[in-house]
PDB file of C-alpha atoms in Angstrom:
ATOM      1  CA  UNK C   4       0.000   0.000   0.000  1.00  0.00           C
ATOM      2  CA  UNK C   5       1.381   3.412  -0.978  1.00  0.00           C
ATOM      3  CA  UNK C   6       2.025   5.784   1.901  1.00  0.00           C
ATOM      4  CA  UNK C   7       0.415   9.186   1.852  1.00  0.00           C
ATOM      5  CA  UNK C   8       2.767  12.137   1.278  1.00  0.00           C
ATOM      6  CA  UNK C   9       4.313  13.747   4.331  1.00  0.00           C
ATOM      7  CA  UNK C  10       2.315  16.889   5.061  1.00  0.00           C
ATOM      8  CA  UNK C  11       4.077  20.191   5.591  1.00  0.00           C
ATOM      9  CA  UNK C  12       3.156  23.038   7.926  1.00  0.00           C
ATOM     10  CA  UNK C  13       4.864  26.302   8.868  1.00  0.00           C
ATOM     11  CA  UNK C  14       5.737  27.699  12.302  1.00  0.00           C
ATOM     12  CA  UNK C  15       6.422  31.429  12.617  1.00  0.00           C
ATOM     13  CA  UNK C  16       8.073  32.958  15.686  1.00  0.00           C
ATOM     14  CA  UNK C  17       8.142  36.453  14.188  1.00  0.00           C
ATOM     15  CA  UNK C  18      11.947  36.585  14.132  1.00  0.00           C
ATOM     16  CA  UNK C  19      13.141  39.071  11.511  1.00  0.00           C
ATOM     17  CA  UNK C  20      16.234  40.855  10.311  1.00  0.00           C
ATOM     18  CA  UNK C  21      17.387  43.803  12.420  1.00  0.00           C
ATOM     19  CA  UNK C  22      16.479  46.226   9.617  1.00  0.00           C
ATOM     20  CA  UNK C  23      12.774  45.304   9.720  1.00  0.00           C
ATOM     21  CA  UNK C  24      10.515  47.596  11.756  1.00  0.00           C
ATOM     22  CA  UNK C  25       8.214  45.860  14.240  1.00  0.00           C
ATOM     23  CA  UNK C  26       5.162  47.420  12.605  1.00  0.00           C
ATOM     24  CA  UNK C  27       6.032  45.572   9.399  1.00  0.00           C
ATOM     25  CA  UNK C  28       6.150  42.124  10.963  1.00  0.00           C
ATOM     26  CA  UNK C  29       2.391  41.367  11.109  1.00  0.00           C
ATOM     27  CA  UNK C  30       2.117  42.289   7.426  1.00  0.00           C
ATOM     28  CA  UNK C  31       5.060  40.049   6.551  1.00  0.00           C
ATOM     29  CA  UNK C  32       3.410  37.278   8.552  1.00  0.00           C
ATOM     30  CA  UNK C  33       0.218  37.623   6.532  1.00  0.00           C
ATOM     31  CA  UNK C  34       2.243  37.560   3.319  1.00  0.00           C
ATOM     32  CA  UNK C  35       4.060  34.400   4.404  1.00  0.00           C
ATOM     33  CA  UNK C  36       0.804  32.697   5.401  1.00  0.00           C
ATOM     34  CA  UNK C  37      -0.770  33.489   2.042  1.00  0.00           C
ATOM     35  CA  UNK C  38       2.349  32.163   0.337  1.00  0.00           C
ATOM     36  CA  UNK C  39       2.104  28.946   2.362  1.00  0.00           C
ATOM     37  CA  UNK C  40      -1.569  28.626   1.469  1.00  0.00           C
ATOM     38  CA  UNK C  41      -0.864  29.013  -2.246  1.00  0.00           C
ATOM     39  CA  UNK C  42       1.938  26.433  -2.040  1.00  0.00           C
ATOM     40  CA  UNK C  43      -0.286  23.814  -0.433  1.00  0.00           C
ATOM     41  CA  UNK C  44       1.044  23.878   3.126  1.00  0.00           C
ATOM     42  CA  UNK C  45      -1.289  22.243   5.642  1.00  0.00           C
ATOM     43  CA  UNK C  46      -1.155  24.785   8.467  1.00  0.00           C
ATOM     44  CA  UNK C  47       0.464  28.004   9.667  1.00  0.00           C
ATOM     45  CA  UNK C  48       1.160  28.423  13.358  1.00  0.00           C
ATOM     46  CA  UNK C  49       2.387  31.400  15.354  1.00  0.00           C
ATOM     47  CA  UNK C  50       4.560  30.979  18.430  1.00  0.00           C
ATOM     48  CA  UNK C  51       3.978  32.656  21.786  1.00  0.00           C
ATOM     49  CA  UNK C  52       7.080  34.321  23.216  1.00  0.00           C
ATOM     50  CA  UNK C  53       7.739  37.149  25.657  1.00  0.00           C
ATOM     51  CA  UNK C  54      11.265  38.303  24.805  1.00  0.00           C
ATOM     52  CA  UNK C  55      10.401  41.460  22.854  1.00  0.00           C
ATOM     53  CA  UNK C  56      11.974  40.586  19.496  1.00  0.00           C
ATOM     54  CA  UNK C  57       8.720  39.273  17.977  1.00  0.00           C
ATOM     55  CA  UNK C  58       5.918  41.865  18.025  1.00  0.00           C
ATOM     56  CA  UNK C  59       3.084  39.329  17.894  1.00  0.00           C
ATOM     57  CA  UNK C  60       4.833  37.031  20.404  1.00  0.00           C
ATOM     58  CA  UNK C  61       2.884  38.046  23.541  1.00  0.00           C
ATOM     59  CA  UNK C  62      -0.542  37.564  21.901  1.00  0.00           C
ATOM     60  CA  UNK C  63      -0.298  35.579  18.651  1.00  0.00           C
ATOM     61  CA  UNK C  64      -3.929  34.484  18.883  1.00  0.00           C
ATOM     62  CA  UNK C  65      -5.041  38.003  17.930  1.00  0.00           C
ATOM     63  CA  UNK C  66      -3.615  37.488  14.434  1.00  0.00           C
ATOM     64  CA  UNK C  67      -5.421  34.212  13.729  1.00  0.00           C
ATOM     65  CA  UNK C  68      -8.678  35.698  12.368  1.00  0.00           C
ATOM     66  CA  UNK C  69      -6.702  37.835   9.911  1.00  0.00           C
ATOM     67  CA  UNK C  70      -4.631  34.871   8.741  1.00  0.00           C
ATOM     68  CA  UNK C  71      -7.718  32.711   8.312  1.00  0.00           C
ATOM     69  CA  UNK C  72      -9.670  35.424   6.499  1.00  0.00           C
ATOM     70  CA  UNK C  73      -6.847  36.128   4.063  1.00  0.00           C
ATOM     71  CA  UNK C  74      -6.159  32.480   3.194  1.00  0.00           C
ATOM     72  CA  UNK C  75      -8.419  29.897   1.593  1.00  0.00           C
ATOM     73  CA  UNK C  76      -7.880  26.514   3.230  1.00  0.00           C
ATOM     74  CA  UNK C  77      -4.859  26.826   5.527  1.00  0.00           C
ATOM     75  CA  UNK C  78      -5.273  25.721   9.127  1.00  0.00           C
ATOM     76  CA  UNK C  79      -4.139  28.511  11.455  1.00  0.00           C
ATOM     77  CA  UNK C  80      -3.109  28.185  15.065  1.00  0.00           C
ATOM     78  CA  UNK C  81      -0.853  29.041  17.966  1.00  0.00           C
ATOM     79  CA  UNK C  82       2.002  26.743  18.856  1.00  0.00           C
ATOM     80  CA  UNK C  83       1.848  27.033  21.663  1.00  0.00           C
ATOM     81  CA  UNK C  84      -0.338  28.926  24.100  1.00  0.00           C
ATOM     82  CA  UNK C  85       1.595  28.973  27.398  1.00  0.00           C
ATOM     83  CA  UNK C  86      -1.252  27.647  29.502  1.00  0.00           C
ATOM     84  CA  UNK C  87       0.461  28.281  32.839  1.00  0.00           C
ATOM     85  CA  UNK C  88      -0.120  32.001  32.322  1.00  0.00           C
ATOM     86  CA  UNK C  89      -3.836  31.971  31.452  1.00  0.00           C
ATOM     87  CA  UNK C  90      -7.169  30.858  32.788  1.00  0.00           C
ATOM     88  CA  UNK C  91      -8.542  27.931  30.764  1.00  0.00           C
ATOM     89  CA  UNK C  92     -11.955  29.581  30.359  1.00  0.00           C
ATOM     90  CA  UNK C  93     -10.437  32.568  28.565  1.00  0.00           C
ATOM     91  CA  UNK C  94      -8.380  30.387  26.234  1.00  0.00           C
ATOM     92  CA  UNK C  95     -11.325  28.135  25.406  1.00  0.00           C
ATOM     93  CA  UNK C  96     -13.700  31.045  24.789  1.00  0.00           C
ATOM     94  CA  UNK C  97     -11.324  32.802  22.396  1.00  0.00           C
ATOM     95  CA  UNK C  98     -10.461  29.767  20.308  1.00  0.00           C
ATOM     96  CA  UNK C  99     -14.049  28.517  20.126  1.00  0.00           C
ATOM     97  CA  UNK C 100     -15.111  31.891  18.790  1.00  0.00           C
ATOM     98  CA  UNK C 101     -12.424  31.875  16.084  1.00  0.00           C
ATOM     99  CA  UNK C 102     -13.290  28.261  15.212  1.00  0.00           C
ATOM    100  CA  UNK C 103     -16.942  29.259  14.779  1.00  0.00           C
ATOM    101  CA  UNK C 104     -15.880  31.857  12.199  1.00  0.00           C
ATOM    102  CA  UNK C 105     -13.560  29.471  10.322  1.00  0.00           C
ATOM    103  CA  UNK C 106     -14.925  25.948  10.893  1.00  0.00           C
ATOM    104  CA  UNK C 107     -12.369  23.172  10.779  1.00  0.00           C
ATOM    105  CA  UNK C 108      -9.421  25.507  10.260  1.00  0.00           C
ATOM    106  CA  UNK C 109      -8.321  26.497  13.772  1.00  0.00           C
ATOM    107  CA  UNK C 110      -5.655  24.734  15.852  1.00  0.00           C
ATOM    108  CA  UNK C 111      -5.067  25.297  19.558  1.00  0.00           C
ATOM    109  CA  UNK C 112      -1.549  24.269  20.511  1.00  0.00           C
ATOM    110  CA  UNK C 113      -0.881  24.031  24.250  1.00  0.00           C
ATOM    111  CA  UNK C 114       2.562  24.246  25.840  1.00  0.00           C
ATOM    112  CA  UNK C 115       4.145  24.354  29.290  1.00  0.00           C
ATOM    113  CA  UNK C 116       6.856  26.926  28.588  1.00  0.00           C
ATOM    114  CA  UNK C 117       7.516  30.125  30.491  1.00  0.00           C
ATOM    115  CA  UNK C 118       8.342  33.743  29.735  1.00  0.00           C
ATOM    116  CA  UNK C 119      11.836  34.370  28.472  1.00  0.00           C
ATOM    117  CA  UNK C 120      12.890  36.648  31.330  1.00  0.00           C
ATOM    118  CA  UNK C 121      11.822  37.196  34.956  1.00  0.00           C
ATOM    119  CA  UNK C 122      10.392  40.670  34.299  1.00  0.00           C
ATOM    120  CA  UNK C 123       8.027  39.324  31.650  1.00  0.00           C
ATOM    121  CA  UNK C 124       6.939  36.604  34.053  1.00  0.00           C
ATOM    122  CA  UNK C 125       6.225  39.182  36.747  1.00  0.00           C
ATOM    123  CA  UNK C 126       4.259  41.311  34.268  1.00  0.00           C
ATOM    124  CA  UNK C 127       2.127  38.298  33.328  1.00  0.00           C
ATOM    125  CA  UNK C 128       1.518  36.944  36.815  1.00  0.00           C
ATOM    126  CA  UNK C 129       2.227  39.736  39.289  1.00  0.00           C
ATOM    127  CA  UNK C 130       4.665  37.388  41.021  1.00  0.00           C
ATOM    128  CA  UNK C 131       8.392  36.759  41.008  1.00  0.00           C
ATOM    129  CA  UNK C 132       9.620  33.816  38.962  1.00  0.00           C
ATOM    130  CA  UNK C 133      10.661  31.050  41.341  1.00  0.00           C
ATOM    131  CA  UNK C 134      12.881  28.396  39.731  1.00  0.00           C
ATOM    132  CA  UNK C 135      10.798  25.305  39.052  1.00  0.00           C
ATOM    133  CA  UNK C 136       7.500  27.019  39.882  1.00  0.00           C
ATOM    134  CA  UNK C 137       6.063  26.281  36.439  1.00  0.00           C
ATOM    135  CA  UNK C 138       7.331  22.702  36.414  1.00  0.00           C
ATOM    136  CA  UNK C 139       4.443  21.455  38.570  1.00  0.00           C
ATOM    137  CA  UNK C 140       2.959  18.822  36.275  1.00  0.00           C
ATOM    138  CA  UNK C 141      -0.046  18.358  38.540  1.00  0.00           C
ATOM    139  CA  UNK C 142      -1.158  21.988  38.322  1.00  0.00           C
ATOM    140  CA  UNK C 143      -0.543  22.043  34.580  1.00  0.00           C
ATOM    141  CA  UNK C 144      -2.533  18.845  34.077  1.00  0.00           C
ATOM    142  CA  UNK C 145      -5.415  20.301  36.091  1.00  0.00           C
ATOM    143  CA  UNK C 146      -5.455  23.434  33.927  1.00  0.00           C
ATOM    144  CA  UNK C 147      -5.483  21.235  30.840  1.00  0.00           C
ATOM    145  CA  UNK C 148      -8.409  19.183  32.146  1.00  0.00           C
ATOM    146  CA  UNK C 149     -10.321  22.406  32.815  1.00  0.00           C
ATOM    147  CA  UNK C 150      -9.525  23.654  29.320  1.00  0.00           C
ATOM    148  CA  UNK C 151     -10.745  20.426  27.715  1.00  0.00           C
ATOM    149  CA  UNK C 152     -13.942  20.601  29.765  1.00  0.00           C
ATOM    150  CA  UNK C 153     -14.621  24.176  28.630  1.00  0.00           C
ATOM    151  CA  UNK C 154     -13.943  23.118  25.039  1.00  0.00           C
ATOM    152  CA  UNK C 155     -16.329  20.202  25.435  1.00  0.00           C
ATOM    153  CA  UNK C 156     -19.473  19.584  27.456  1.00  0.00           C
ATOM    154  CA  UNK C 157     -18.445  21.409  30.610  1.00  0.00           C
ATOM    155  CA  UNK C 158     -18.177  20.040  34.137  1.00  0.00           C
ATOM    156  CA  UNK C 159     -20.330  17.485  35.951  1.00  0.00           C
ATOM    157  CA  UNK C 160     -22.757  18.631  38.602  1.00  0.00           C
ATOM    158  CA  UNK C 161     -20.963  19.034  41.903  1.00  0.00           C
ATOM    159  CA  UNK C 162     -17.708  20.206  40.339  1.00  0.00           C
ATOM    160  CA  UNK C 163     -16.445  23.560  41.626  1.00  0.00           C
ATOM    161  CA  UNK C 164     -16.715  24.996  38.096  1.00  0.00           C
ATOM    162  CA  UNK C 165     -20.090  23.471  37.258  1.00  0.00           C
ATOM    163  CA  UNK C 166     -22.225  26.123  35.575  1.00  0.00           C
ATOM    164  CA  UNK C 167     -19.328  28.409  34.614  1.00  0.00           C
ATOM    165  CA  UNK C 168     -20.384  30.104  31.400  1.00  0.00           C
ATOM    166  CA  UNK C 169     -18.484  29.243  28.228  1.00  0.00           C
ATOM    167  CA  UNK C 170     -19.725  29.861  24.671  1.00  0.00           C
ATOM    168  CA  UNK C 171     -21.593  26.874  23.237  1.00  0.00           C
ATOM    169  CA  UNK C 172     -19.530  26.888  20.071  1.00  0.00           C
ATOM    170  CA  UNK C 173     -17.499  24.267  18.197  1.00  0.00           C
ATOM    171  CA  UNK C 174     -14.050  23.502  19.551  1.00  0.00           C
ATOM    172  CA  UNK C 175     -10.782  23.799  17.632  1.00  0.00           C
ATOM    173  CA  UNK C 176      -8.352  20.934  17.109  1.00  0.00           C
ATOM    174  CA  UNK C 177      -6.203  20.662  20.244  1.00  0.00           C
ATOM    175  CA  UNK C 178      -2.497  19.851  19.980  1.00  0.00           C
ATOM    176  CA  UNK C 179      -0.228  19.218  22.943  1.00  0.00           C
ATOM    177  CA  UNK C 180       3.197  20.665  22.123  1.00  0.00           C
ATOM    178  CA  UNK C 181       6.543  19.754  23.650  1.00  0.00           C
ATOM    179  CA  UNK C 182       8.152  16.491  24.701  1.00  0.00           C
ATOM    180  CA  UNK C 183       7.512  13.694  27.192  1.00  0.00           C
ATOM    181  CA  UNK C 184       4.974  15.494  29.380  1.00  0.00           C
ATOM    182  CA  UNK C 185       3.096  16.803  26.348  1.00  0.00           C
ATOM    183  CA  UNK C 186       2.885  13.313  24.866  1.00  0.00           C
ATOM    184  CA  UNK C 187       1.616  11.789  28.098  1.00  0.00           C
ATOM    185  CA  UNK C 188      -1.055  14.452  28.531  1.00  0.00           C
ATOM    186  CA  UNK C 189      -2.031  14.346  24.858  1.00  0.00           C
ATOM    187  CA  UNK C 190      -2.758  10.634  25.195  1.00  0.00           C
ATOM    188  CA  UNK C 191      -4.733  11.208  28.396  1.00  0.00           C
ATOM    189  CA  UNK C 192      -7.013  13.920  27.004  1.00  0.00           C
ATOM    190  CA  UNK C 193      -7.289  12.595  23.440  1.00  0.00           C
ATOM    191  CA  UNK C 194      -5.401  15.449  21.783  1.00  0.00           C
ATOM    192  CA  UNK C 195      -3.011  15.459  18.848  1.00  0.00           C
ATOM    193  CA  UNK C 196       0.715  15.557  19.653  1.00  0.00           C
ATOM    194  CA  UNK C 197       3.341  17.950  18.262  1.00  0.00           C
ATOM    195  CA  UNK C 198       6.823  16.804  19.279  1.00  0.00           C
ATOM    196  CA  UNK C 199       9.518  19.484  19.150  1.00  0.00           C
ATOM    197  CA  UNK C 200      12.930  18.446  17.839  1.00  0.00           C
ATOM    198  CA  UNK C 201      14.676  21.804  18.330  1.00  0.00           C
ATOM    199  CA  UNK C 202      14.096  22.724  21.970  1.00  0.00           C
ATOM    200  CA  UNK C 203      16.807  20.481  23.377  1.00  0.00           C
ATOM    201  CA  UNK C 204      20.427  19.481  22.786  1.00  0.00           C
ATOM    202  CA  UNK C 205      19.528  15.861  21.954  1.00  0.00           C
ATOM    203  CA  UNK C 206      16.741  14.274  19.926  1.00  0.00           C
ATOM    204  CA  UNK C 207      13.740  13.043  21.934  1.00  0.00           C
ATOM    205  CA  UNK C 208      13.435   9.322  22.561  1.00  0.00           C
ATOM    206  CA  UNK C 209      10.964   7.690  20.118  1.00  0.00           C
ATOM    207  CA  UNK C 210       9.479   5.976  23.173  1.00  0.00           C
ATOM    208  CA  UNK C 211       7.730   9.299  23.861  1.00  0.00           C
ATOM    209  CA  UNK C 212       5.693   8.823  20.694  1.00  0.00           C
ATOM    210  CA  UNK C 213       5.206   5.097  21.275  1.00  0.00           C
ATOM    211  CA  UNK C 214       3.726   5.844  24.705  1.00  0.00           C
ATOM    212  CA  UNK C 215       1.381   8.414  23.178  1.00  0.00           C
ATOM    213  CA  UNK C 216       0.183   6.044  20.456  1.00  0.00           C
ATOM    214  CA  UNK C 217      -0.391   3.089  22.766  1.00  0.00           C
ATOM    215  CA  UNK C 218      -2.064   5.059  25.575  1.00  0.00           C
ATOM    216  CA  UNK C 219      -4.219   7.378  23.452  1.00  0.00           C
ATOM    217  CA  UNK C 220      -7.731   7.728  24.875  1.00  0.00           C
ATOM    218  CA  UNK C 221     -10.183   9.078  22.274  1.00  0.00           C
ATOM    219  CA  UNK C 222     -12.336  11.862  23.602  1.00  0.00           C
ATOM    220  CA  UNK C 223     -15.059  11.292  21.017  1.00  0.00           C
ATOM    221  CA  UNK C 224     -15.938   8.410  18.679  1.00  0.00           C
ATOM    222  CA  UNK C 225     -13.633   8.391  15.684  1.00  0.00           C
ATOM    223  CA  UNK C 226     -10.780  10.279  17.359  1.00  0.00           C
ATOM    224  CA  UNK C 227      -7.377   8.869  16.411  1.00  0.00           C
ATOM    225  CA  UNK C 228      -3.833   9.786  17.508  1.00  0.00           C
ATOM    226  CA  UNK C 229      -1.888  12.217  15.333  1.00  0.00           C
ATOM    227  CA  UNK C 230       1.837  12.971  15.478  1.00  0.00           C
ATOM    228  CA  UNK C 231       3.524  16.040  14.010  1.00  0.00           C
ATOM    229  CA  UNK C 232       7.204  16.936  14.330  1.00  0.00           C
ATOM    230  CA  UNK C 233       8.286  20.543  14.874  1.00  0.00           C
ATOM    231  CA  UNK C 234      11.652  21.089  13.209  1.00  0.00           C
ATOM    232  CA  UNK C 235      13.850  24.132  12.644  1.00  0.00           C
ATOM    233  CA  UNK C 236      15.761  24.616   9.422  1.00  0.00           C
ATOM    234  CA  UNK C 237      15.629  25.993   5.912  1.00  0.00           C
ATOM    235  CA  UNK C 238      15.691  24.710   2.355  1.00  0.00           C
ATOM    236  CA  UNK C 239      18.563  26.178   0.326  1.00  0.00           C
ATOM    237  CA  UNK C 240      20.060  25.895  -3.136  1.00  0.00           C
ATOM    238  CA  UNK C 241      23.666  25.320  -2.109  1.00  0.00           C
ATOM    239  CA  UNK C 242      26.185  25.078   0.733  1.00  0.00           C
ATOM    240  CA  UNK C 243      26.727  28.840   0.833  1.00  0.00           C
ATOM    241  CA  UNK C 244      23.043  29.409   1.528  1.00  0.00           C
ATOM    242  CA  UNK C 245      23.141  26.809   4.280  1.00  0.00           C
ATOM    243  CA  UNK C 246      26.068  28.527   5.983  1.00  0.00           C
ATOM    244  CA  UNK C 247      24.353  31.943   5.870  1.00  0.00           C
ATOM    245  CA  UNK C 248      21.241  30.478   7.441  1.00  0.00           C
ATOM    246  CA  UNK C 249      23.155  28.766  10.239  1.00  0.00           C
ATOM    247  CA  UNK C 250      25.058  31.942  11.098  1.00  0.00           C
ATOM    248  CA  UNK C 251      21.881  34.015  11.208  1.00  0.00           C
ATOM    249  CA  UNK C 252      20.175  31.476  13.458  1.00  0.00           C
ATOM    250  CA  UNK C 253      22.854  31.735  16.158  1.00  0.00           C
ATOM    251  CA  UNK C 254      21.652  35.159  17.297  1.00  0.00           C
ATOM    252  CA  UNK C 255      18.380  33.665  18.518  1.00  0.00           C
ATOM    253  CA  UNK C 256      20.176  31.343  20.979  1.00  0.00           C
ATOM    254  CA  UNK C 257      18.250  28.209  20.093  1.00  0.00           C
ATOM    255  CA  UNK C 258      19.730  24.771  19.749  1.00  0.00           C
ATOM    256  CA  UNK C 259      21.146  23.854  16.318  1.00  0.00           C
ATOM    257  CA  UNK C 260      18.533  23.561  13.559  1.00  0.00           C
ATOM    258  CA  UNK C 261      17.188  20.150  12.620  1.00  0.00           C
ATOM    259  CA  UNK C 262      17.631  20.219   8.830  1.00  0.00           C
ATOM    260  CA  UNK C 263      19.486  22.723   6.641  1.00  0.00           C
ATOM    261  CA  UNK C 264      20.000  21.695   3.035  1.00  0.00           C
ATOM    262  CA  UNK C 265      18.552  21.221  -0.418  1.00  0.00           C
ATOM    263  CA  UNK C 266      15.133  19.783  -1.174  1.00  0.00           C
ATOM    264  CA  UNK C 267      16.681  16.354  -1.738  1.00  0.00           C
ATOM    265  CA  UNK C 268      18.333  16.434   1.682  1.00  0.00           C
ATOM    266  CA  UNK C 269      15.076  17.494   3.289  1.00  0.00           C
ATOM    267  CA  UNK C 270      13.239  14.571   1.701  1.00  0.00           C
ATOM    268  CA  UNK C 271      15.871  12.092   2.842  1.00  0.00           C
ATOM    269  CA  UNK C 272      16.137  13.369   6.410  1.00  0.00           C
ATOM    270  CA  UNK C 273      12.394  13.849   6.760  1.00  0.00           C
ATOM    271  CA  UNK C 274      11.823  10.224   5.793  1.00  0.00           C
ATOM    272  CA  UNK C 275      14.246   9.130   8.517  1.00  0.00           C
ATOM    273  CA  UNK C 276      12.375  11.257  11.061  1.00  0.00           C
ATOM    274  CA  UNK C 277       9.057   9.930   9.828  1.00  0.00           C
ATOM    275  CA  UNK C 278      10.160   6.344  10.400  1.00  0.00           C
ATOM    276  CA  UNK C 279      11.774   7.129  13.754  1.00  0.00           C
ATOM    277  CA  UNK C 280       8.792   8.963  15.234  1.00  0.00           C
ATOM    278  CA  UNK C 281       5.796   7.540  13.311  1.00  0.00           C
ATOM    279  CA  UNK C 282       4.878  11.071  12.205  1.00  0.00           C
ATOM    280  CA  UNK C 283       2.793  12.124   9.242  1.00  0.00           C
ATOM    281  CA  UNK C 284       3.527  15.852   9.230  1.00  0.00           C
ATOM    282  CA  UNK C 285       6.405  18.302   9.668  1.00  0.00           C
ATOM    283  CA  UNK C 286       5.920  21.759  11.170  1.00  0.00           C
ATOM    284  CA  UNK C 287       8.844  23.841   9.932  1.00  0.00           C
ATOM    285  CA  UNK C 288      10.253  26.858  11.752  1.00  0.00           C
ATOM    286  CA  UNK C 289      12.166  28.390   8.852  1.00  0.00           C
ATOM    287  CA  UNK C 290      15.394  30.046   9.998  1.00  0.00           C
ATOM    288  CA  UNK C 291      16.096  31.896   6.736  1.00  0.00           C
ATOM    289  CA  UNK C 292      16.553  35.680   6.857  1.00  0.00           C
ATOM    290  CA  UNK C 293      15.650  38.083   5.315  1.00  0.00           C
ATOM    291  CA  UNK C 294      11.941  37.650   4.577  1.00  0.00           C
ATOM    292  CA  UNK C 295      12.477  37.034   0.865  1.00  0.00           C
ATOM    293  CA  UNK C 296      14.832  34.156   1.641  1.00  0.00           C
ATOM    294  CA  UNK C 297      12.208  32.577   3.877  1.00  0.00           C
ATOM    295  CA  UNK C 298       9.598  32.759   1.126  1.00  0.00           C
ATOM    296  CA  UNK C 299      12.062  31.177  -1.299  1.00  0.00           C
ATOM    297  CA  UNK C 300      12.790  28.399   1.193  1.00  0.00           C
ATOM    298  CA  UNK C 301       9.077  27.710   1.566  1.00  0.00           C
ATOM    299  CA  UNK C 302       8.774  27.413  -2.208  1.00  0.00           C
ATOM    300  CA  UNK C 303      11.628  24.883  -2.314  1.00  0.00           C
ATOM    301  CA  UNK C 304      10.075  22.895   0.518  1.00  0.00           C
ATOM    302  CA  UNK C 305       6.759  22.799  -1.299  1.00  0.00           C
ATOM    303  CA  UNK C 306       8.489  21.568  -4.440  1.00  0.00           C
ATOM    304  CA  UNK C 307      10.124  18.805  -2.406  1.00  0.00           C
ATOM    305  CA  UNK C 308       7.066  17.670  -0.441  1.00  0.00           C
ATOM    306  CA  UNK C 309       3.707  19.030  -1.543  1.00  0.00           C
TER     307      UNK C 309
END
């Protein structure tokens, strides 16, 4: 039996060249999303960050209606909403409303990350950042359960939040984003799983995905597990382009990119990742700068995969 083609999505953190004004970035984001839509990409996600270099970083969800309205079939989403900083009711209400406007095209990615500096954390919470304070898996899991309840049928009678008002609107597709904890929780709540390959110095153990697949508990009839890999890299024409991209990426202080190379190299390495992690989609954070180079990379990726 022939395997279906590996789907391709885009992840945008709003990182730009130093010469680009912040006011330009949302417009460049719209342009990139429309380009992805025309090329046949599956989805376009925006990242939440609080470091100041990405103007939409603190509230990427506000851009989703514009991206959806200005594209034809692209799924749009946030990857990921930092749930530790928000009340589940607010998150559920916002994403259900956007989903009602663009049925079947909205993704809600959930992550456990934290603000990039202590001052941002204090501005978000009113409290000082205590090392390890956001690592409480129990509190995070409880927030996730509340979120899933608000996205679904609510709480049973007798629950402390029974009767809390939440719009009776369709829910978006929920993705748990991250590593081991995300996979475990995704299986528990019946969500899709986006495994990041660029947030750590070593590749995640495939057992993370195996656990998700074998322990997946469908939330509704017909629900099936889904695995997507978040990778960082860019598709270039030659070695010189690869070197430029790697040098530019260093300023953002992330771990080394996953794949940097030609379309042929991307196909080969993506197939290895697909086999290793049982994934059927790549979500690509393109590291190319300037903006025109990123658009060109997306075109090469589409030629290689779509």
